[in-house]
Amino acid sequence: MQKNQDAKKSSDMEIEKSEKLFRSFSEQSFVGVYLIQGDKFVYVNPKFAEIFGYTIEECINSMLFHDLIHPDDLKLVQEQVRRRVAGEISSIQYEFRGIKKNKAIIHVEIYGSTIDYKGRLAATGTILDITNRKKAEQALLKSEHQLQTIIEHSNELFYIHDTNNILTYVSPTSQAFLGYPPEEMKMKWTKLTTDNPINLIGVEFRENSIKTGKIQKPYLLELKKKDGSIILVEVDESPVKDATGKVVEISGALRDVTLKKKIGNRLINSESRFRDLFNAISDLIYTQDIEGRFTSVNPAMCKAFDYKENKLIGRLASDFMKSEFVSAFKNDYMEPLKKNGHHEGTTIYFKRNGEKIYVEYRSVLVQPEDGEPFISGTGRDVTQKMLSEKKVAKLQEQVIQSQKMESIATMTSGLAHDFNNILYIIFGNTELALEETPKNSPAHAKLEEIKSASIRAEGIIKHLLNFSRKTDQKLKPISAVTVIQNALNFLRSTIPATIEIREHLTEANITILANSIQINQVLMNLCANASQAMEKTGGTLDVTVEKTTIKENSVTNFPDLATGKYAKVTITDMGTGIDPKIMNRIFDPYFTTKGKEKSSGLGLSIVHGIVKNHNGAIFVDSEFGKGATITLLFPMVDEKPKSKIQALGEIPRGNETILFVDDEKSIRIMARIMLKKLGYTVETLLDPIKALALFQLKPYSFDLVITDMTMPHMNGAKLSEKLMEIRSDIPVIICTGHSSLINEEKAEKLGLAGYIMKPVSISRLATSIRKVLDKQ
């Protein structure tokens, strides 16, 4: 028994010694060591605990083996454990993903086996953290995949041939490159060459590469495609050696340079090719760091911004914007770019000389596997495009403005008709009332005021019609003084009372060859601008008309004018004056300092055009803050302006019979009274159809017909035509408030005897009637 006890003691000592040795070895090991029974750890060494981020005590006391396994790999591990327990295998090696204490995922590799531990089956083995190795393998796989993708989608043809020149591999691009699919390319490459002597250089280079094992310079080959066409290619080759250093293969790439290269020109290596593209492309190419600082720019960008490369590198893109756009650069560019991975748009930058440059760009956030993320982008200078689009937009705006003006003209025409009819009633009845009121009566003076106001109102309506009327460019002799007086009379009713208009019309006999409506437009525009300049402060607006002469010795001061006599019109205001910085732009189309809501920017441009079309000139003299003087010069003519003959003396009367047609009851009543006072017999009708029927019934009962133009059922011109069909010698006078269908010239062409615009005074009506009837 003592002997058995000694033997057992000796055995226990050996086991204890073995365990101490094992622990010493295990705890110094660079690999994790474990012992598992069931799903619990019996033993783990420090390295094992370190791999998973736990302490040894946590592993043994708190953790189960499956707690450390990624859920997606749990079945894999369980299957390997089952196989070992079942005795299918005694040891095994496999990989799985583990979960560290901080939830990080790691890749581990296990070498394990089963043992009997204390009478029970246990699993033991070692474990390695292979996370870094996995990343490297994945990067390698990605690189290989990228390389394969580049090869398959490249415009270049990649190949390998042996030392006997037989092709052993060609990339899939051979079909597009040479017309041969890869399976038909198992041939000597020399079968593809032509007889061009340039190919001998390629053969020599290739032989040297095989003999010396050295990389040769790129060279050119002329090859024949399957369809018989010839292409010129540039060849880059490298020898492939075995373990002994012997060349066993040649690998290379072909680039089609038929259209891009002449014989003797060669492309350099890949990096240089990309650099050439970067430097030569006309588009702007740049990279930025994650804060938006430029890290590289191509020459096109330096040229566009007018900065040297070193003045752009390291600076934020927002440095070349207005300061108020800095926050927008961060919020509207950088933030969306970081969030979405890309951003595109158009931005205004400022060149070194302060000029604007519009850049249309597209930026992409690049996030490489290794290294810091950065921004890569391309841009294009679209300044001219943007300016053209703005010009088109302004032209469209002017078309709309023009359409508005046409609408206003149409509306003015309609209003003029109605207003003149109303004014005729007021004016005519006032004249009738004046005849019936004693001159010393207070009512007589009041009626004169009403008559005077009616005359002024008539003038305003005429001016509005002239201003909105479309006219041809026909120039006629007109009185410069008269047209300017008319413009100023109208202007007085439109400007504030704080502005006084002073006329200086030194001579009355000043005749110019002009379009009165256009000259009126020039005066109205210039005087309106002057009054706006004094809108806040008030002041005086001086308008002077006088004669002047340009002589031979003064032509240098007026290079656009011929010598001779000129009408000189000077407009002087006490306003804010014109900033010298914009003086040379005030006549440019679309230029304005008033804002879109107040001006289209065409006023002074049109003024300048009108003056030039009249062979005149315009000059501006201004001191900023102290008002402005604008001088107009128009060549004078000797021909006198045509003037309408005014009725003088006694009001002419008569005893003839007149048919008066007007759809306004008040006008018919007033006309009946007026005409009867003048001695005429009058028949008044409101309906042109009934008037036509009456005239047809007794055509020779009337000596004259006076008709309105705009009436229901039939207008005055049509009625006149029908009347003259019945009786060709019947005189007809059109008396209208306004109509775009008729004027004095058109009335004459229609064979009408006269044309009168409402409102019309008794004397003018009497004169017009007598003038027509006396002709008969």
PDB file of C-alpha atoms in Angstrom, residues 259-428:
ATOM      1  CA  LEU A 259      -5.812  59.810 -84.334  1.00  0.00           C
ATOM      2  CA  LYS A 260      -3.815  61.433 -81.585  1.00  0.00           C
ATOM      3  CA  LYS A 261      -0.175  60.828 -82.258  1.00  0.00           C
ATOM      4  CA  LYS A 262       2.199  61.267 -85.154  1.00  0.00           C
ATOM      5  CA  ILE A 263       5.139  58.908 -85.643  1.00  0.00           C
ATOM      6  CA  GLY A 264       7.758  59.634 -83.030  1.00  0.00           C
ATOM      7  CA  ASN A 265       5.353  61.053 -80.375  1.00  0.00           C
ATOM      8  CA  ARG A 266       4.995  58.804 -77.385  1.00  0.00           C
ATOM      9  CA  LEU A 267       2.968  58.739 -74.259  1.00  0.00           C
ATOM     10  CA  ILE A 268       4.862  58.543 -71.022  1.00  0.00           C
ATOM     11  CA  ASN A 269       3.878  56.445 -67.979  1.00  0.00           C
ATOM     12  CA  SER A 270       0.394  56.363 -66.517  1.00  0.00           C
ATOM     13  CA  GLU A 271       1.003  58.988 -63.879  1.00  0.00           C
ATOM     14  CA  SER A 272       2.362  61.421 -66.436  1.00  0.00           C
ATOM     15  CA  ARG A 273      -0.577  60.758 -68.760  1.00  0.00           C
ATOM     16  CA  PHE A 274      -3.024  61.715 -66.072  1.00  0.00           C
ATOM     17  CA  ARG A 275      -0.925  64.772 -65.253  1.00  0.00           C
ATOM     18  CA  ASP A 276      -0.935  65.805 -68.904  1.00  0.00           C
ATOM     19  CA  LEU A 277      -4.716  65.513 -68.950  1.00  0.00           C
ATOM     20  CA  PHE A 278      -4.956  67.447 -65.686  1.00  0.00           C
ATOM     21  CA  ASN A 279      -2.794  70.235 -67.098  1.00  0.00           C
ATOM     22  CA  ALA A 280      -4.210  70.377 -70.607  1.00  0.00           C
ATOM     23  CA  ILE A 281      -7.965  70.085 -70.094  1.00  0.00           C
ATOM     24  CA  SER A 282      -9.901  73.311 -70.547  1.00  0.00           C
ATOM     25  CA  ASP A 283     -12.314  72.476 -67.726  1.00  0.00           C
ATOM     26  CA  LEU A 284     -11.387  73.488 -64.188  1.00  0.00           C
ATOM     27  CA  ILE A 285     -10.131  70.557 -62.087  1.00  0.00           C
ATOM     28  CA  TYR A 286      -9.479  70.783 -58.365  1.00  0.00           C
ATOM     29  CA  THR A 287      -9.239  68.868 -55.127  1.00  0.00           C
ATOM     30  CA  GLN A 288     -10.074  70.194 -51.691  1.00  0.00           C
ATOM     31  CA  ASP A 289      -9.560  69.011 -48.162  1.00  0.00           C
ATOM     32  CA  ILE A 290     -12.560  68.282 -45.993  1.00  0.00           C
ATOM     33  CA  GLU A 291     -12.717  71.969 -44.916  1.00  0.00           C
ATOM     34  CA  GLY A 292     -12.871  73.230 -48.496  1.00  0.00           C
ATOM     35  CA  ARG A 293      -9.242  74.326 -48.954  1.00  0.00           C
ATOM     36  CA  PHE A 294      -7.789  73.794 -52.408  1.00  0.00           C
ATOM     37  CA  THR A 295      -5.107  71.077 -52.398  1.00  0.00           C
ATOM     38  CA  SER A 296      -4.569  70.954 -56.154  1.00  0.00           C
ATOM     39  CA  VAL A 297      -5.734  73.024 -59.120  1.00  0.00           C
ATOM     40  CA  ASN A 298      -5.051  72.662 -62.818  1.00  0.00           C
ATOM     41  CA  PRO A 299      -3.711  75.444 -65.061  1.00  0.00           C
ATOM     42  CA  ALA A 300      -7.178  76.096 -66.509  1.00  0.00           C
ATOM     43  CA  MET A 301      -8.388  77.031 -63.043  1.00  0.00           C
ATOM     44  CA  CYS A 302      -5.397  79.300 -62.440  1.00  0.00           C
ATOM     45  CA  LYS A 303      -6.139  81.022 -65.741  1.00  0.00           C
ATOM     46  CA  ALA A 304      -9.855  81.395 -64.976  1.00  0.00           C
ATOM     47  CA  PHE A 305      -9.190  82.907 -61.531  1.00  0.00           C
ATOM     48  CA  ASP A 306      -6.124  84.854 -62.752  1.00  0.00           C
ATOM     49  CA  TYR A 307      -4.010  83.549 -59.847  1.00  0.00           C
ATOM     50  CA  LYS A 308      -0.823  81.539 -59.779  1.00  0.00           C
ATOM     51  CA  GLU A 309      -1.119  78.016 -58.430  1.00  0.00           C
ATOM     52  CA  ASN A 310       0.606  78.829 -55.121  1.00  0.00           C
ATOM     53  CA  LYS A 311      -1.922  81.625 -54.500  1.00  0.00           C
ATOM     54  CA  LEU A 312      -4.818  79.161 -54.721  1.00  0.00           C
ATOM     55  CA  ILE A 313      -3.394  76.137 -52.912  1.00  0.00           C
ATOM     56  CA  GLY A 314      -4.229  76.110 -49.208  1.00  0.00           C
ATOM     57  CA  ARG A 315      -6.955  78.734 -49.473  1.00  0.00           C
ATOM     58  CA  LEU A 316     -10.663  78.195 -48.909  1.00  0.00           C
ATOM     59  CA  ALA A 317     -12.895  78.467 -51.956  1.00  0.00           C
ATOM     60  CA  SER A 318     -14.913  81.028 -49.982  1.00  0.00           C
ATOM     61  CA  ASP A 319     -11.842  83.309 -49.938  1.00  0.00           C
ATOM     62  CA  PHE A 320     -12.691  84.098 -53.561  1.00  0.00           C
ATOM     63  CA  MET A 321     -16.336  84.922 -52.835  1.00  0.00           C
ATOM     64  CA  LYS A 322     -17.983  87.951 -51.278  1.00  0.00           C
ATOM     65  CA  SER A 323     -17.671  87.921 -47.499  1.00  0.00           C
ATOM     66  CA  GLU A 324     -21.430  87.606 -47.029  1.00  0.00           C
ATOM     67  CA  PHE A 325     -21.343  84.260 -48.860  1.00  0.00           C
ATOM     68  CA  VAL A 326     -18.939  82.578 -46.408  1.00  0.00           C
ATOM     69  CA  SER A 327     -21.736  81.138 -44.274  1.00  0.00           C
ATOM     70  CA  ALA A 328     -23.575  79.993 -47.401  1.00  0.00           C
ATOM     71  CA  PHE A 329     -20.395  78.224 -48.532  1.00  0.00           C
ATOM     72  CA  LYS A 330     -20.378  76.231 -45.300  1.00  0.00           C
ATOM     73  CA  ASN A 331     -24.120  75.609 -45.038  1.00  0.00           C
ATOM     74  CA  ASP A 332     -25.110  75.233 -48.681  1.00  0.00           C
ATOM     75  CA  TYR A 333     -21.967  73.607 -50.077  1.00  0.00           C
ATOM     76  CA  MET A 334     -19.843  71.860 -47.478  1.00  0.00           C
ATOM     77  CA  GLU A 335     -22.656  70.425 -45.347  1.00  0.00           C
ATOM     78  CA  PRO A 336     -24.706  68.917 -48.238  1.00  0.00           C
ATOM     79  CA  LEU A 337     -21.478  67.623 -49.780  1.00  0.00           C
ATOM     80  CA  LYS A 338     -20.489  65.805 -46.573  1.00  0.00           C
ATOM     81  CA  LYS A 339     -24.028  64.524 -46.076  1.00  0.00           C
ATOM     82  CA  ASN A 340     -24.839  63.367 -49.622  1.00  0.00           C
ATOM     83  CA  GLY A 341     -21.362  62.664 -50.965  1.00  0.00           C
ATOM     84  CA  HIS A 342     -21.754  65.026 -53.884  1.00  0.00           C
ATOM     85  CA  HIS A 343     -22.903  68.533 -54.752  1.00  0.00           C
ATOM     86  CA  GLU A 344     -23.330  70.534 -57.916  1.00  0.00           C
ATOM     87  CA  GLY A 345     -24.387  74.021 -58.842  1.00  0.00           C
ATOM     88  CA  THR A 346     -23.199  77.418 -60.061  1.00  0.00           C
ATOM     89  CA  THR A 347     -21.218  79.834 -57.895  1.00  0.00           C
ATOM     90  CA  ILE A 348     -19.962  83.384 -58.361  1.00  0.00           C
ATOM     91  CA  TYR A 349     -16.261  83.848 -57.653  1.00  0.00           C
ATOM     92  CA  PHE A 350     -14.089  86.944 -58.053  1.00  0.00           C
ATOM     93  CA  LYS A 351     -10.901  87.021 -60.082  1.00  0.00           C
ATOM     94  CA  ARG A 352      -7.743  88.741 -58.966  1.00  0.00           C
ATOM     95  CA  ASN A 353      -8.794  91.948 -60.761  1.00  0.00           C
ATOM     96  CA  GLY A 354     -12.227  91.897 -59.081  1.00  0.00           C
ATOM     97  CA  GLU A 355     -14.173  90.691 -62.092  1.00  0.00           C
ATOM     98  CA  LYS A 356     -16.986  88.189 -61.556  1.00  0.00           C
ATOM     99  CA  ILE A 357     -16.598  84.650 -62.824  1.00  0.00           C
ATOM    100  CA  TYR A 358     -19.512  82.204 -62.870  1.00  0.00           C
ATOM    101  CA  VAL A 359     -18.373  78.602 -62.312  1.00  0.00           C
ATOM    102  CA  GLU A 360     -20.641  75.619 -62.923  1.00  0.00           C
ATOM    103  CA  TYR A 361     -19.223  72.813 -60.790  1.00  0.00           C
ATOM    104  CA  ARG A 362     -19.696  69.242 -59.620  1.00  0.00           C
ATOM    105  CA  SER A 363     -17.897  68.097 -56.473  1.00  0.00           C
ATOM    106  CA  VAL A 364     -17.670  64.567 -55.081  1.00  0.00           C
ATOM    107  CA  LEU A 365     -16.588  63.476 -51.604  1.00  0.00           C
ATOM    108  CA  VAL A 366     -13.914  60.783 -51.940  1.00  0.00           C
ATOM    109  CA  GLN A 367     -13.485  58.480 -48.952  1.00  0.00           C
ATOM    110  CA  PRO A 368     -10.548  56.120 -49.529  1.00  0.00           C
ATOM    111  CA  GLU A 369     -10.034  52.969 -47.478  1.00  0.00           C
ATOM    112  CA  ASP A 370      -6.831  54.423 -46.098  1.00  0.00           C
ATOM    113  CA  GLY A 371      -6.106  58.095 -45.736  1.00  0.00           C
ATOM    114  CA  GLU A 372      -8.172  61.180 -45.127  1.00  0.00           C
ATOM    115  CA  PRO A 373     -11.336  61.878 -47.146  1.00  0.00           C
ATOM    116  CA  PHE A 374     -11.074  64.665 -49.697  1.00  0.00           C
ATOM    117  CA  ILE A 375     -13.155  66.483 -52.315  1.00  0.00           C
ATOM    118  CA  SER A 376     -12.584  66.049 -56.021  1.00  0.00           C
ATOM    119  CA  GLY A 377     -14.327  68.280 -58.503  1.00  0.00           C
ATOM    120  CA  THR A 378     -14.583  69.703 -61.970  1.00  0.00           C
ATOM    121  CA  GLY A 379     -15.891  73.042 -63.073  1.00  0.00           C
ATOM    122  CA  ARG A 380     -16.511  75.142 -66.128  1.00  0.00           C
ATOM    123  CA  ASP A 381     -16.341  78.881 -66.677  1.00  0.00           C
ATOM    124  CA  VAL A 382     -19.916  79.712 -67.732  1.00  0.00           C
ATOM    125  CA  THR A 383     -19.622  83.479 -67.346  1.00  0.00           C
ATOM    126  CA  GLN A 384     -20.572  84.224 -70.942  1.00  0.00           C
ATOM    127  CA  LYS A 385     -23.419  81.709 -70.823  1.00  0.00           C
ATOM    128  CA  MET A 386     -24.799  83.249 -67.619  1.00  0.00           C
ATOM    129  CA  LEU A 387     -24.472  86.786 -68.979  1.00  0.00           C
ATOM    130  CA  SER A 388     -26.232  85.682 -72.178  1.00  0.00           C
ATOM    131  CA  GLU A 389     -29.017  84.056 -70.161  1.00  0.00           C
ATOM    132  CA  LYS A 390     -29.367  87.225 -68.094  1.00  0.00           C
ATOM    133  CA  LYS A 391     -29.477  89.259 -71.285  1.00  0.00           C
ATOM    134  CA  VAL A 392     -32.177  86.958 -72.688  1.00  0.00           C
ATOM    135  CA  ALA A 393     -34.074  87.232 -69.397  1.00  0.00           C
ATOM    136  CA  LYS A 394     -33.859  91.012 -69.609  1.00  0.00           C
ATOM    137  CA  LEU A 395     -35.000  90.926 -73.226  1.00  0.00           C
ATOM    138  CA  GLN A 396     -37.930  88.735 -72.184  1.00  0.00           C
ATOM    139  CA  GLU A 397     -38.634  91.216 -69.416  1.00  0.00           C
ATOM    140  CA  GLN A 398     -38.599  94.016 -71.982  1.00  0.00           C
ATOM    141  CA  VAL A 399     -40.951  92.055 -74.229  1.00  0.00           C
ATOM    142  CA  ILE A 400     -43.335  91.751 -71.285  1.00  0.00           C
ATOM    143  CA  GLN A 401     -42.837  95.462 -70.580  1.00  0.00           C
ATOM    144  CA  SER A 402     -43.536  96.212 -74.227  1.00  0.00           C
ATOM    145  CA  GLN A 403     -46.679  94.099 -74.080  1.00  0.00           C
ATOM    146  CA  LYS A 404     -47.740  95.987 -70.963  1.00  0.00           C
ATOM    147  CA  MET A 405     -47.181  99.268 -72.818  1.00  0.00           C
ATOM    148  CA  GLU A 406     -49.273  97.963 -75.712  1.00  0.00           C
ATOM    149  CA  SER A 407     -51.991  97.046 -73.224  1.00  0.00           C
ATOM    150  CA  ILE A 408     -51.758 100.516 -71.717  1.00  0.00           C
ATOM    151  CA  ALA A 409     -51.989 102.023 -75.209  1.00  0.00           C
ATOM    152  CA  THR A 410     -55.092  99.940 -75.936  1.00  0.00           C
ATOM    153  CA  MET A 411     -56.607 100.892 -72.600  1.00  0.00           C
ATOM    154  CA  THR A 412     -55.732 104.564 -73.179  1.00  0.00           C
ATOM    155  CA  SER A 413     -57.436 104.427 -76.554  1.00  0.00           C
ATOM    156  CA  GLY A 414     -60.643 103.040 -75.033  1.00  0.00           C
ATOM    157  CA  LEU A 415     -60.546 105.483 -72.139  1.00  0.00           C
ATOM    158  CA  ALA A 416     -59.912 108.394 -74.499  1.00  0.00           C
ATOM    159  CA  HIS A 417     -63.076 107.589 -76.452  1.00  0.00           C
ATOM    160  CA  ASP A 418     -65.255 107.455 -73.343  1.00  0.00           C
ATOM    161  CA  PHE A 419     -63.547 110.379 -71.644  1.00  0.00           C
ATOM    162  CA  ASN A 420     -63.771 112.613 -74.709  1.00  0.00           C
ATOM    163  CA  ASN A 421     -67.472 111.830 -75.055  1.00  0.00           C
ATOM    164  CA  ILE A 422     -68.024 112.818 -71.412  1.00  0.00           C
ATOM    165  CA  LEU A 423     -65.779 115.868 -71.875  1.00  0.00           C
ATOM    166  CA  TYR A 424     -67.756 116.869 -74.999  1.00  0.00           C
ATOM    167  CA  ILE A 425     -70.962 116.848 -72.961  1.00  0.00           C
ATOM    168  CA  ILE A 426     -69.345 118.989 -70.243  1.00  0.00           C
ATOM    169  CA  PHE A 427     -67.646 121.322 -72.721  1.00  0.00           C
ATOM    170  CA  GLY A 428     -70.616 121.742 -75.049  1.00  0.00           C
TER     171      GLY A 428
END
